[in-house]
Short mmCIF file of C-alpha atoms in Angstrom, two decimals:
data_model
loop_
_atom_site.label_atom_id
_atom_site.label_comp_id
_atom_site.label_asym_id
_atom_site.label_seq_id
_atom_site.Cartn_x
_atom_site.Cartn_y
_atom_site.Cartn_z
CA MET P 83 52.56 -44.32 -0.92
CA SER P 84 54.19 -43.30 -4.02
CA PHE P 85 55.28 -40.11 -2.39
CA LYS P 86 57.08 -42.25 0.33
CA GLU P 87 58.70 -44.54 -2.25
CA GLU P 88 59.84 -41.66 -4.45
CA VAL P 89 61.26 -39.71 -1.68
CA GLU P 90 63.07 -42.73 -0.38
CA PHE P 91 64.35 -43.74 -3.77
CA LEU P 92 65.83 -40.40 -4.60
CA ARG P 93 67.46 -39.88 -1.28
CA SER P 94 67.72 -36.09 -1.68
CA ARG P 95 69.73 -34.09 0.72
CA LEU P 96 66.87 -31.48 0.53
CA TYR P 97 64.25 -33.62 2.51
CA LYS P 98 63.38 -36.97 3.97
CA TRP P 99 60.24 -39.11 4.63
CA GLU P 100 59.12 -38.85 8.23
CA GLY P 101 56.06 -41.13 7.90
CA ASP P 102 52.49 -40.54 9.10
CA ALA P 103 51.53 -37.00 9.73
CA ASN P 104 49.51 -37.82 12.71
CA THR P 105 52.64 -39.02 14.57
CA PHE P 106 54.98 -36.28 13.47
CA HIS P 107 56.20 -34.26 16.38
CA LYS P 108 59.49 -32.78 15.26
CA GLU P 109 60.39 -29.01 15.42
CA GLY P 110 61.43 -27.12 12.28
CA PRO P 111 60.21 -26.83 8.74
CA TYR P 112 58.14 -29.72 7.37
CA ILE P 113 56.00 -30.50 4.32
CA GLU P 114 52.78 -32.29 4.91
CA VAL P 115 50.99 -33.95 2.02
CA VAL P 116 47.09 -34.06 2.42
CA THR P 117 45.34 -36.56 0.05
CA SER P 118 41.69 -35.70 0.14
CA PRO P 119 39.56 -37.79 -0.61
CA SER P 120 42.21 -40.16 0.82
CA ASN P 121 43.72 -43.06 -0.94
CA PRO P 122 43.08 -45.72 0.19
CA ASP P 123 39.97 -45.09 2.35
CA GLY P 124 38.16 -42.42 0.60
CA THR P 125 37.69 -40.19 3.66
CA ILE P 126 38.08 -36.27 3.46
CA ARG P 127 41.34 -35.25 4.94
CA ARG P 128 42.67 -31.99 6.37
CA ALA P 129 46.12 -30.97 7.50
CA VAL P 130 46.89 -32.41 10.94
CA VAL P 131 50.33 -31.06 11.96
CA ASN P 132 49.31 -27.35 11.90
CA ARG P 133 52.69 -25.89 12.85
CA GLY P 134 53.23 -23.54 9.83
CA GLY P 135 54.84 -25.99 7.54
CA LYS P 136 54.31 -26.29 3.84
CA LEU P 137 51.25 -28.15 2.66
CA ILE P 138 50.77 -30.07 -0.65
CA HIS P 139 47.09 -30.94 -1.29
CA ASP P 140 46.63 -33.87 -3.54
CA LEU P 141 43.04 -33.71 -4.84
CA ALA P 142 43.32 -36.47 -7.39
CA TYR P 143 40.02 -37.92 -6.29
CA TYR P 144 38.14 -34.61 -5.53
CA TRP P 145 35.71 -35.01 -8.40
CA PRO P 146 31.85 -35.29 -8.36
CA GLN P 147 31.70 -38.87 -9.30
CA TYR P 148 33.61 -39.79 -6.09
CA THR P 149 32.69 -37.19 -3.48
CA PRO P 150 30.45 -34.20 -2.86
CA ILE P 151 32.24 -31.07 -3.97
CA THR P 152 31.60 -29.11 -0.79
CA GLY P 153 33.57 -25.98 -1.52
CA ALA P 154 36.19 -24.31 -3.75
CA ALA P 155 39.64 -25.73 -3.16
CA ASP P 156 41.71 -22.85 -1.76
CA HIS P 157 45.08 -24.12 -0.73
CA ASP P 158 48.73 -23.04 -1.56
CA ILE P 159 49.63 -26.07 -3.67
CA ILE P 160 47.10 -28.28 -5.18
CA LEU P 161 47.68 -31.25 -7.36
CA PHE P 162 45.35 -32.77 -9.78
CA THR P 163 45.46 -35.48 -12.22
CA PHE P 164 43.70 -36.43 -15.42
CA SER P 165 43.93 -40.02 -14.36
CA LYS P 166 41.18 -40.17 -11.87
CA CYS P 167 39.06 -37.42 -13.53
CA THR P 168 38.37 -39.13 -16.77
CA GLY P 169 40.21 -42.44 -16.32
CA HIS P 170 43.00 -41.54 -18.74
CA ALA P 171 45.90 -42.56 -16.42
CA GLY P 172 47.99 -43.78 -19.27
CA SER P 173 48.21 -40.20 -20.65
CA ARG P 174 50.27 -39.25 -17.59
CA ILE P 175 48.81 -35.77 -17.50
CA GLY P 176 48.42 -33.82 -14.32
CA TRP P 177 48.35 -30.09 -13.27
CA ALA P 178 48.85 -28.01 -10.22
CA ILE P 179 47.36 -24.90 -8.88
CA VAL P 180 50.15 -23.01 -6.94
CA LYS P 181 49.87 -19.62 -5.23
CA ASP P 182 53.53 -18.86 -4.84
CA GLU P 183 55.13 -18.02 -8.01
CA GLN P 184 58.67 -19.10 -6.97
CA VAL P 185 57.09 -22.59 -5.83
CA ALA P 186 55.41 -22.87 -9.21
CA SER P 187 58.63 -22.10 -11.06
CA LYS P 188 60.58 -24.62 -9.09
CA MET P 189 57.93 -27.30 -9.78
CA THR P 190 58.07 -26.46 -13.61
CA LYS P 191 61.82 -26.77 -13.46
CA PHE P 192 61.76 -30.27 -11.63
CA ILE P 193 59.40 -31.51 -14.46
CA GLU P 194 61.60 -30.24 -17.10
CA LEU P 195 64.69 -31.86 -15.53
CA SER P 196 63.00 -35.12 -14.61
CA SER P 197 61.12 -35.65 -17.93
CA ILE P 198 62.09 -32.77 -20.26
CA GLY P 199 58.51 -31.90 -20.18
CA VAL P 200 55.16 -33.67 -20.72
CA SER P 201 54.54 -35.73 -23.93
CA LYS P 202 53.05 -33.63 -26.76
CA GLU P 203 50.73 -36.48 -27.85
CA SER P 204 49.37 -36.70 -24.37
CA GLN P 205 48.88 -33.00 -24.11
CA LEU P 206 46.88 -32.95 -27.37
CA ARG P 207 44.81 -36.00 -26.33
CA ALA P 208 44.08 -34.46 -22.91
CA ALA P 209 43.18 -31.09 -24.52
CA LYS P 210 40.77 -32.73 -26.77
CA ILE P 211 39.10 -34.78 -24.04
CA LEU P 212 38.86 -31.75 -21.73
CA GLU P 213 37.17 -29.88 -24.39
CA ALA P 214 34.62 -32.56 -25.08
CA LEU P 215 34.09 -32.79 -21.28
CA ASN P 216 33.56 -28.99 -21.08
CA ASP P 217 31.18 -29.06 -24.15
CA GLY P 218 29.21 -31.66 -22.36
CA LEU P 219 28.87 -29.52 -19.28
CA GLU P 220 27.78 -26.43 -21.30
CA ASN P 221 24.99 -28.40 -22.94
CA ASP P 222 24.11 -29.93 -19.54
CA THR P 223 20.85 -31.09 -18.41
CA ARG P 224 22.76 -31.87 -15.15
CA SER P 225 21.47 -35.47 -15.10
CA ASP P 226 23.43 -36.68 -18.10
CA ASN P 227 26.83 -34.98 -17.99
CA PHE P 228 29.93 -36.93 -17.56
CA PHE P 229 30.33 -36.45 -13.75
CA GLU P 230 26.69 -37.31 -13.02
CA TYR P 231 26.87 -40.31 -15.20
CA GLY P 232 30.09 -41.44 -13.29
CA ARG P 233 28.47 -40.96 -10.02
CA ARG P 234 25.38 -43.11 -11.05
CA ILE P 235 27.81 -46.00 -12.09
CA MET P 236 29.75 -45.62 -8.78
CA ALA P 237 26.56 -45.38 -6.61
CA GLU P 238 25.38 -48.67 -8.30
CA ARG P 239 28.44 -50.37 -7.60
CA TRP P 240 28.75 -49.28 -4.02
CA GLU P 241 25.16 -50.17 -3.33
CA LYS P 242 25.85 -53.82 -4.72
CA LEU P 243 29.03 -53.94 -2.58
CA ARG P 244 27.32 -52.74 0.59
CA LYS P 245 24.57 -55.20 0.09
CA ILE P 246 27.06 -58.11 0.30
CA VAL P 247 28.98 -56.63 3.07
CA GLU P 248 25.90 -55.84 5.15
CA SER P 249 24.64 -59.26 4.99
CA SER P 250 27.96 -60.55 6.37
CA SER P 251 28.50 -57.89 9.01
CA LYS P 252 30.53 -60.23 11.35
CA ILE P 253 32.88 -61.01 8.50
CA PHE P 254 33.29 -57.74 6.60
CA GLY P 255 33.14 -54.08 7.34
CA LEU P 256 33.11 -50.94 5.22
CA LEU P 257 33.44 -47.23 6.14
CA GLU P 258 30.33 -45.02 6.01
CA TYR P 259 30.77 -41.77 4.45
CA PRO P 260 28.58 -38.62 5.07
CA ASP P 261 26.08 -37.30 2.45
CA GLU P 262 26.84 -33.75 1.91
CA PHE P 263 25.69 -30.67 -0.32
CA CYS P 264 27.54 -30.79 -3.61
CA ASN P 265 28.16 -27.52 -5.21
CA PHE P 266 28.57 -29.10 -8.73
CA SER P 267 25.30 -31.13 -8.52
CA LYS P 268 23.43 -28.42 -6.48
CA GLY P 269 22.04 -30.94 -4.04
CA ILE P 270 22.85 -33.58 -1.40
CA THR P 271 25.00 -36.48 -2.73
CA GLY P 272 26.77 -39.33 -1.32
CA SER P 273 30.49 -40.39 -1.44
CA TYR P 274 31.48 -43.40 -3.75
CA PRO P 275 35.21 -43.65 -3.45
CA ALA P 276 37.36 -45.12 -6.23
CA PHE P 277 38.55 -47.77 -3.73
CA ALA P 278 36.77 -49.78 -1.11
CA TRP P 279 38.55 -50.06 2.21
CA LEU P 280 37.35 -53.30 3.45
CA GLU P 281 37.99 -54.61 6.78
CA SER P 282 37.93 -58.15 8.18
CA LYS P 283 35.78 -58.14 11.37
CA LYS P 284 37.43 -61.21 12.58
CA ASN P 285 40.86 -59.47 12.32
CA GLU P 286 42.07 -61.96 9.74
CA ASP P 287 44.58 -61.27 6.91
CA ILE P 288 41.89 -60.30 4.51
CA ALA P 289 44.08 -59.95 1.52
CA ASN P 290 45.02 -63.54 1.99
CA LEU P 291 41.41 -64.53 2.52
CA LEU P 292 40.25 -62.88 -0.55
CA GLY P 293 43.24 -64.09 -2.53
CA ALA P 294 42.16 -67.73 -1.58
CA HIS P 295 38.87 -66.74 -3.57
CA LYS P 296 40.94 -65.36 -6.46
CA MET P 297 40.35 -61.77 -5.69
CA LEU P 298 43.67 -59.73 -5.95
CA THR P 299 43.63 -56.69 -3.49
CA ARG P 300 46.25 -54.56 -1.90
CA THR P 301 46.84 -55.31 1.73
CA GLY P 302 46.50 -52.72 4.64
CA THR P 303 50.20 -53.22 5.45
CA ARG P 304 51.20 -51.59 2.04
CA PHE P 305 49.38 -48.44 3.30
CA GLY P 306 51.09 -48.36 6.75
CA THR P 307 48.16 -50.01 8.68
CA GLU P 308 47.07 -53.65 9.46
CA SER P 309 46.46 -56.70 7.37
CA LYS P 310 42.87 -56.75 8.40
CA TYR P 311 42.28 -54.08 5.84
CA VAL P 312 42.51 -54.29 2.01
CA ARG P 313 42.14 -51.71 -0.68
CA ILE P 314 39.79 -52.90 -3.55
CA SER P 315 39.44 -51.00 -6.88
CA MET P 316 35.92 -49.89 -7.64
CA MET P 317 37.03 -48.78 -10.98
CA SER P 318 37.41 -52.01 -12.96
CA ARG P 319 35.26 -52.79 -15.95
CA ASP P 320 31.76 -54.18 -15.47
CA GLU P 321 32.63 -57.83 -16.13
CA VAL P 322 35.53 -57.77 -13.82
CA PHE P 323 33.55 -55.87 -11.04
CA ASN P 324 30.72 -58.33 -11.25
CA LEU P 325 33.07 -61.33 -11.09
CA PHE P 326 34.51 -59.63 -7.94
CA LEU P 327 30.91 -59.41 -6.37
CA GLU P 328 30.30 -63.04 -7.16
CA ARG P 329 33.59 -64.21 -5.58
CA LEU P 330 33.09 -61.93 -2.50
CA ALA P 331 29.69 -63.50 -1.97
CA ALA P 332 31.37 -66.97 -2.28
CA ALA P 333 33.92 -66.02 0.20
CA LYS P 334 31.45 -64.79 2.67
CA ALA P 335 29.47 -67.97 2.34
CA SER P 336 32.54 -70.26 2.92
CA ASN P 337 33.56 -68.12 5.91
CA GLY P 338 30.34 -68.59 7.78
CA ASN P 339 27.10 -66.71 7.21
CA ASP P 340 25.97 -64.58 10.15
CA HIS P 341 22.28 -64.82 9.31
CA MET I 196 74.57 -30.41 -19.38
CA SER I 197 71.14 -31.60 -18.47
CA PHE I 198 72.80 -34.50 -16.54
CA LYS I 199 74.57 -31.86 -14.46
CA GLU I 200 71.46 -29.73 -13.80
CA GLU I 201 69.37 -32.84 -12.93
CA VAL I 202 71.95 -34.13 -10.44
CA GLU I 203 72.40 -30.66 -8.93
CA PHE I 204 68.68 -30.08 -8.71
CA LEU I 205 67.69 -33.44 -7.05
CA ARG I 206 70.75 -33.22 -4.44
CA SER I 207 70.62 -36.93 -3.92
CA ARG I 208 72.68 -38.40 -1.04
CA LEU I 209 73.58 -41.39 -3.42
CA TYR I 210 75.84 -39.26 -5.72
CA LYS I 211 77.07 -35.81 -6.67
CA TRP I 212 78.21 -34.05 -9.74
CA GLU I 213 82.04 -33.98 -9.96
CA GLY I 214 82.35 -32.06 -13.22
CA ASP I 215 84.57 -32.88 -16.27
CA ALA I 216 85.69 -36.39 -16.54
CA ASN I 217 89.00 -35.24 -18.07
CA THR I 218 90.02 -33.49 -14.73
CA PHE I 219 88.52 -36.03 -12.40
CA HIS I 220 91.33 -37.54 -10.23
CA LYS I 221 89.40 -38.88 -7.11
CA GLU I 222 89.60 -42.27 -5.81
CA GLY I 223 86.72 -44.70 -5.20
CA PRO I 224 83.48 -45.47 -7.17
CA TYR I 225 82.40 -43.21 -9.90
CA ILE I 226 80.04 -42.99 -12.82
CA GLU I 227 81.22 -41.50 -16.09
CA VAL I 228 78.74 -40.39 -18.63
CA VAL I 229 80.03 -40.77 -22.23
CA THR I 230 78.03 -38.76 -24.76
CA SER I 231 79.09 -39.97 -28.34
CA PRO I 232 78.70 -38.19 -30.67
CA SER I 233 79.34 -35.41 -28.23
CA ASN I 234 76.79 -32.79 -27.61
CA PRO I 235 77.79 -29.90 -28.36
CA ASP I 236 80.74 -30.48 -30.69
CA GLY I 237 79.69 -33.75 -32.50
CA THR I 238 82.99 -35.51 -31.82
CA ILE I 239 83.14 -39.25 -31.11
CA ARG I 240 83.98 -39.81 -27.41
CA ARG I 241 85.40 -42.57 -25.31
CA ALA I 242 85.64 -43.16 -21.56
CA VAL I 243 88.62 -41.11 -20.23
CA VAL I 244 88.82 -42.09 -16.48
CA ASN I 245 89.32 -45.82 -16.97
CA ARG I 246 89.73 -46.71 -13.30
CA GLY I 247 86.88 -49.37 -13.24
CA GLY I 248 83.89 -47.08 -12.39
CA LYS I 249 80.45 -47.54 -14.05
CA LEU I 250 79.86 -46.03 -17.48
CA ILE I 251 76.80 -44.64 -19.10
CA HIS I 252 76.94 -44.27 -22.71
CA ASP I 253 74.49 -41.78 -24.24
CA LEU I 254 74.22 -42.51 -27.94
CA ALA I 255 71.50 -40.01 -28.63
CA TYR I 256 73.33 -38.84 -31.76
CA TYR I 257 74.65 -42.22 -32.87
CA TRP I 258 72.51 -42.44 -36.05
CA PRO I 259 73.58 -42.63 -39.57
CA GLN I 260 72.47 -39.34 -40.58
CA TYR I 261 74.83 -37.68 -38.16
CA THR I 262 77.97 -39.88 -37.98
CA PRO I 263 79.25 -43.01 -39.51
CA ILE I 264 78.15 -46.20 -37.71
CA THR I 265 81.53 -47.56 -37.12
CA GLY I 266 80.73 -50.76 -35.05
CA ALA I 267 78.05 -52.39 -32.97
CA ALA I 268 77.75 -50.41 -29.66
CA ASP I 269 78.70 -52.77 -26.96
CA HIS I 270 78.65 -51.09 -23.66
CA ASP I 271 77.21 -51.87 -20.22
CA ILE I 272 74.58 -49.08 -20.10
CA ILE I 273 73.44 -47.40 -23.50
CA LEU I 274 70.88 -44.69 -23.71
CA PHE I 275 69.07 -43.89 -26.86
CA THR I 276 66.31 -41.44 -27.63
CA PHE I 277 63.67 -41.36 -30.06
CA SER I 278 64.10 -37.57 -30.25
CA LYS I 279 67.25 -37.41 -32.20
CA CYS I 280 66.52 -40.49 -34.24
CA THR I 281 63.50 -39.28 -36.06
CA GLY I 282 62.93 -35.64 -34.48
CA HIS I 283 59.99 -36.71 -32.46
CA ALA I 284 61.34 -35.06 -29.35
CA GLY I 285 57.93 -34.13 -28.08
CA SER I 286 57.08 -37.72 -27.64
CA ARG I 287 59.58 -37.99 -24.85
CA ILE I 288 60.43 -41.67 -25.77
CA GLY I 289 63.81 -43.10 -25.15
CA TRP I 290 65.15 -46.60 -24.43
CA ALA I 291 68.17 -48.14 -22.88
CA ILE I 292 70.28 -51.34 -23.58
CA VAL I 293 71.63 -52.49 -20.17
CA LYS I 294 73.64 -55.83 -19.48
CA ASP I 295 73.21 -56.00 -15.80
CA GLU I 296 69.55 -57.14 -14.92
CA GLN I 297 69.83 -55.46 -11.56
CA VAL I 298 70.73 -52.10 -12.94
CA ALA I 299 67.96 -52.41 -15.64
CA SER I 300 65.53 -53.15 -12.87
CA LYS I 301 66.52 -50.00 -10.99
CA MET I 302 66.30 -47.91 -14.03
CA THR I 303 62.74 -49.23 -14.60
CA LYS I 304 61.95 -48.48 -10.87
CA PHE I 305 63.08 -44.91 -11.29
CA ILE I 306 61.11 -44.28 -14.27
CA GLU I 307 58.10 -45.67 -12.59
CA LEU I 308 58.60 -43.55 -9.54
CA SER I 309 59.50 -40.24 -11.33
CA SER I 310 56.82 -40.51 -14.01
CA ILE I 311 54.59 -43.58 -13.24
CA GLY I 312 55.70 -44.83 -16.62
CA VAL I 313 55.77 -43.48 -20.09
CA SER I 314 52.66 -41.97 -21.70
CA LYS I 315 50.63 -44.47 -23.58
CA GLU I 316 49.93 -42.08 -26.53
CA SER I 317 53.65 -41.52 -27.08
CA GLN I 318 54.35 -45.36 -26.96
CA LEU I 319 51.70 -45.90 -29.66
CA ARG I 320 52.87 -43.19 -31.81
CA ALA I 321 56.65 -44.27 -31.43
CA ALA I 322 55.74 -47.88 -32.20
CA LYS I 323 53.93 -46.81 -35.43
CA ILE I 324 56.87 -44.57 -36.56
CA LEU I 325 59.46 -47.12 -35.74
CA GLU I 326 57.29 -49.68 -37.71
CA ALA I 327 57.25 -47.25 -40.80
CA LEU I 328 60.97 -46.75 -40.43
CA ASN I 329 61.67 -50.33 -40.34
CA ASP I 330 59.38 -51.04 -43.38
CA GLY I 331 61.28 -48.38 -45.20
CA LEU I 332 64.58 -50.10 -44.43
CA GLU I 333 63.31 -53.52 -45.55
CA ASN I 334 62.09 -52.15 -49.01
CA ASP I 335 65.43 -50.43 -49.09
CA THR I 336 67.17 -49.34 -52.09
CA ARG I 337 69.80 -47.80 -49.69
CA SER I 338 69.71 -44.39 -51.38
CA ASP I 339 66.15 -43.53 -50.45
CA ASN I 340 65.70 -44.76 -46.77
CA PHE I 341 65.09 -42.42 -44.02
CA PHE I 342 68.67 -42.31 -42.68
CA GLU I 343 70.14 -41.82 -46.21
CA TYR I 344 67.61 -39.17 -46.80
CA GLY I 345 68.59 -37.51 -43.59
CA ARG I 346 72.33 -37.61 -44.15
CA ARG I 347 71.87 -36.00 -47.65
CA ILE I 348 69.96 -33.13 -46.07
CA MET I 349 72.55 -32.85 -43.27
CA ALA I 350 75.52 -32.97 -45.81
CA GLU I 351 74.03 -30.21 -47.89
CA ARG I 352 73.52 -27.95 -44.79
CA TRP I 353 77.09 -28.56 -43.65
CA GLU I 354 78.48 -27.92 -46.96
CA LYS I 355 76.84 -24.57 -47.16
CA LEU I 356 77.86 -23.62 -43.67
CA ARG I 357 81.41 -24.69 -44.27
CA LYS I 358 81.55 -22.57 -47.43
CA ILE I 359 80.77 -19.35 -45.47
CA VAL I 360 82.99 -20.23 -42.68
CA GLU I 361 85.96 -21.12 -44.94
CA SER I 362 85.53 -17.99 -46.75
CA SER I 363 85.94 -16.22 -43.42
CA SER I 364 88.64 -18.29 -41.90
CA LYS I 365 90.17 -15.43 -39.87
CA ILE I 366 86.76 -14.76 -38.17
CA PHE I 367 85.12 -18.14 -37.80
CA GLY I 368 86.13 -21.71 -37.42
CA LEU I 369 84.50 -25.33 -37.45
CA LEU I 370 85.81 -28.62 -36.40
CA GLU I 371 86.86 -31.28 -39.01
CA TYR I 372 85.37 -34.67 -38.66
CA PRO I 373 87.03 -37.85 -40.09
CA ASP I 374 85.25 -39.63 -42.87
CA GLU I 375 84.82 -43.38 -41.92
CA PHE I 376 83.42 -46.49 -43.05
CA CYS I 377 79.73 -46.79 -42.09
CA ASN I 378 78.34 -50.31 -41.53
CA PHE I 379 74.95 -49.09 -42.06
CA SER I 380 75.56 -47.59 -45.41
CA LYS I 381 78.43 -49.81 -46.33
CA GLY I 382 80.64 -47.13 -47.50
CA ILE I 383 82.88 -44.38 -46.49
CA THR I 384 80.67 -41.40 -45.18
CA GLY I 385 81.23 -37.97 -43.53
CA SER I 386 80.01 -36.66 -40.13
CA TYR I 387 77.28 -34.19 -40.18
CA PRO I 388 76.51 -33.41 -36.55
CA ALA I 389 73.18 -32.10 -35.28
CA PHE I 390 75.03 -29.04 -33.87
CA ALA I 391 77.73 -26.92 -35.41
CA TRP I 392 80.33 -25.90 -32.81
CA LEU I 393 81.39 -22.59 -34.20
CA GLU I 394 84.61 -20.85 -32.82
CA SER I 395 85.42 -17.07 -33.06
CA LYS I 396 89.05 -16.99 -34.36
CA LYS I 397 89.46 -13.62 -32.90
CA ASN I 398 88.48 -14.88 -29.32
CA GLU I 399 85.38 -12.73 -29.32
CA ASP I 400 82.14 -13.50 -27.43
CA ILE I 401 80.66 -15.24 -30.38
CA ALA I 402 77.12 -15.76 -28.98
CA ASN I 403 76.98 -11.91 -28.57
CA LEU I 404 78.59 -11.30 -31.91
CA LEU I 405 75.95 -13.59 -33.68
CA GLY I 406 73.16 -12.16 -31.41
CA ALA I 407 73.85 -8.58 -32.76
CA HIS I 408 72.85 -9.98 -36.08
CA LYS I 409 69.73 -11.74 -34.88
CA MET I 410 71.09 -15.29 -34.49
CA LEU I 411 70.21 -16.94 -31.21
CA THR I 412 72.88 -19.47 -30.26
CA ARG I 413 73.92 -21.25 -27.02
CA THR I 414 77.24 -19.83 -25.55
CA GLY I 415 80.35 -22.04 -24.86
CA THR I 416 80.16 -21.08 -21.38
CA ARG I 417 76.74 -22.92 -20.87
CA PHE I 418 78.89 -26.18 -21.90
CA GLY I 419 81.80 -25.46 -19.44
CA THR I 420 84.16 -23.85 -21.92
CA GLU I 421 84.84 -20.34 -23.28
CA SER I 422 82.60 -17.75 -24.96
CA LYS I 423 84.47 -17.92 -28.18
CA TYR I 424 82.44 -21.02 -28.84
CA VAL I 425 78.70 -21.39 -29.76
CA ARG I 426 76.51 -24.28 -30.41
CA ILE I 427 74.17 -23.76 -33.41
CA SER I 428 71.36 -26.11 -34.39
CA MET I 429 71.72 -27.79 -37.87
CA MET I 430 68.20 -29.10 -37.33
CA SER I 431 65.96 -26.24 -37.85
CA ARG I 432 63.41 -25.97 -40.88
CA ASP I 433 64.86 -25.08 -44.20
CA GLU I 434 63.46 -21.43 -44.08
CA VAL I 435 65.13 -20.83 -40.71
CA PHE I 436 68.35 -22.51 -41.59
CA ASN I 437 68.62 -20.59 -44.83
CA LEU I 438 68.02 -17.25 -42.87
CA PHE I 439 70.65 -18.31 -40.54
CA LEU I 440 73.05 -18.60 -43.44
CA GLU I 441 72.09 -15.28 -44.80
CA ARG I 442 72.64 -13.50 -41.47
CA LEU I 443 76.01 -15.50 -40.90
CA ALA I 444 77.27 -14.10 -44.19
CA ALA I 445 76.17 -10.62 -43.23
CA ALA I 446 77.84 -10.88 -39.81
CA LYS I 447 81.07 -12.10 -41.71
CA ALA I 448 80.87 -9.10 -44.03
CA SER I 449 80.41 -6.46 -41.17
CA ASN I 450 83.37 -8.11 -39.14
CA GLY I 451 85.87 -7.73 -41.82
CA ASN I 452 86.45 -10.05 -44.78
CA ASP I 453 89.64 -11.76 -44.89
CA HIS I 454 89.93 -12.08 -48.64
#
C-alpha cells in the first residue's frame, strides 16, 4: 500500500494511481506493480493486465525462508530490500535489477534527488552483513545456513499458528500454500510467509475481535479488501509471538469452540 | 539548485518551479526558499517577495565556522543539515524547526513515504557525534571548541585565497563579506563561506579557464547566472586545497600578471 500512498501524496503529473490491477481496463500506457510473494497474503503473483505496459516486480519477500525459490527472477525491473532478507529494515537499504539502462539511470537520479543518495553508514553495515551471509553460504552444510535457519523458525511458527486455527475452523481460516521445489534448498519446501492473512469464518470484523483480546493487527480494509481479514506479523520476537498464540487461543475459546 | 531539480523531476500537480524569487511577480499563493548563507555565494539572504507566501529557510550553512551568528533564527520553517555542520554529509541526516504542527506532520509524512524514515545507523552515529560536539562546548574554553577550530581553518584558507586573488585583481574577483558580531563567539567575526564565488574580471568563461589548469569547478550557469562566475569548494582536504592554490597562482601567471 505504500506505493499507493506515495503516488497519491506526490501528485505527480507523470502518473496516477489506478487501483487494483485486476480491475484495470483502461487503454494506453500503464505501470503494473507485481509484489510476489504478495504482501499481505504471501501468495505468488504474476502480472494480470498483460497489455504491454511496464512491469515493476517487487520481490521483497522472495527469499528462501519465506517461499520456495522456484526459478531465476527474470523481469525488466526487480526491486529487492535488505529489510526482509535479513531483518535490517532500519538500515533502509534496497537494490534493483533493471534491464533498461535508461530506466536504471532515471531510478538513480530519483534516489539522488529524493534522498541525495543512501546513508554511508547503512551501506557499510549492509556490505558487512551481506559478506557474513555469503561466507555462511560458502561454508554451507545447507542445514545450518542463514536461510535454512530462518525457514526452520518460520515453519515452526506457522505450524503452531495452523494448529490453533485448525482447531477452530468455524471461527478462523488461513490460506494454504503449495509445497514446491526450491532451487536454493534443492528439495521440496513449504511457504512460510512473513505475514499471516487470517480470515474470520463468521465474517466478523476480525481486527476488532482480536483487538478486544489485545492483539494489534492490520485490518483487511487497509489492503483494499474486507474487514473479515487481518494481516498478522509472523516476524515478531519469540516472546511476542508466543504471547500472540496464547491470546489467539483465548480469543478462540471465548468465541465458541467448534469441537 | 537541487530544489529546482527535485521539483522539476517529480512534476507534482501541487506546485511548480517559478525560478528566481527576485523576478517572481505572479499573484496568488507561493513558496519562497531562502538559503542563507546563500549557496553558491555565501551572502546573507532574506525573503524578497514579501506578499504573504510561505517561506522555507534553508540554514544549512548558518554555523559559526562559516558566518557570524547574528541572531536567533526565528522563521516558520527552518531546515538544517548535519552535512555542513560537521561534514558528515554521507550520513544524510537533517532536521527542521517548524512552527505549524500541521506542516510539521506533513513533512514527517513525506519523509516516511519517500524513504520510510531515516537510516537507524545514521541516526545513531549523528546522535553520538552531536553528543561529542555538545560535550566539547560544555568544557569550552571558547578558543578550542569545534566551531572555533573550524573557523580558524576556514579563515586561514580564505586569507590564502584572497592573497592570490588580490595580487591578480584584473583577472579574478571575490565578494567581500561584512564582519559582524557573532553571538556564539561573543565577538566580531568574519565570514568564511564553504564555497568561494570567483569572478573573471575579463568576463571569460572562468570554469573553462580553470579547467585548462586542472581545476574542476562548478560554472555560474549551473546557478542561473553567467559563466564568468564559478563556485569553488573551500572544504576539500588540505592537500587538495593547497594544490588548488598552486594551480590558481599558475593560472593567474599564464593569464597575465597585472603588477
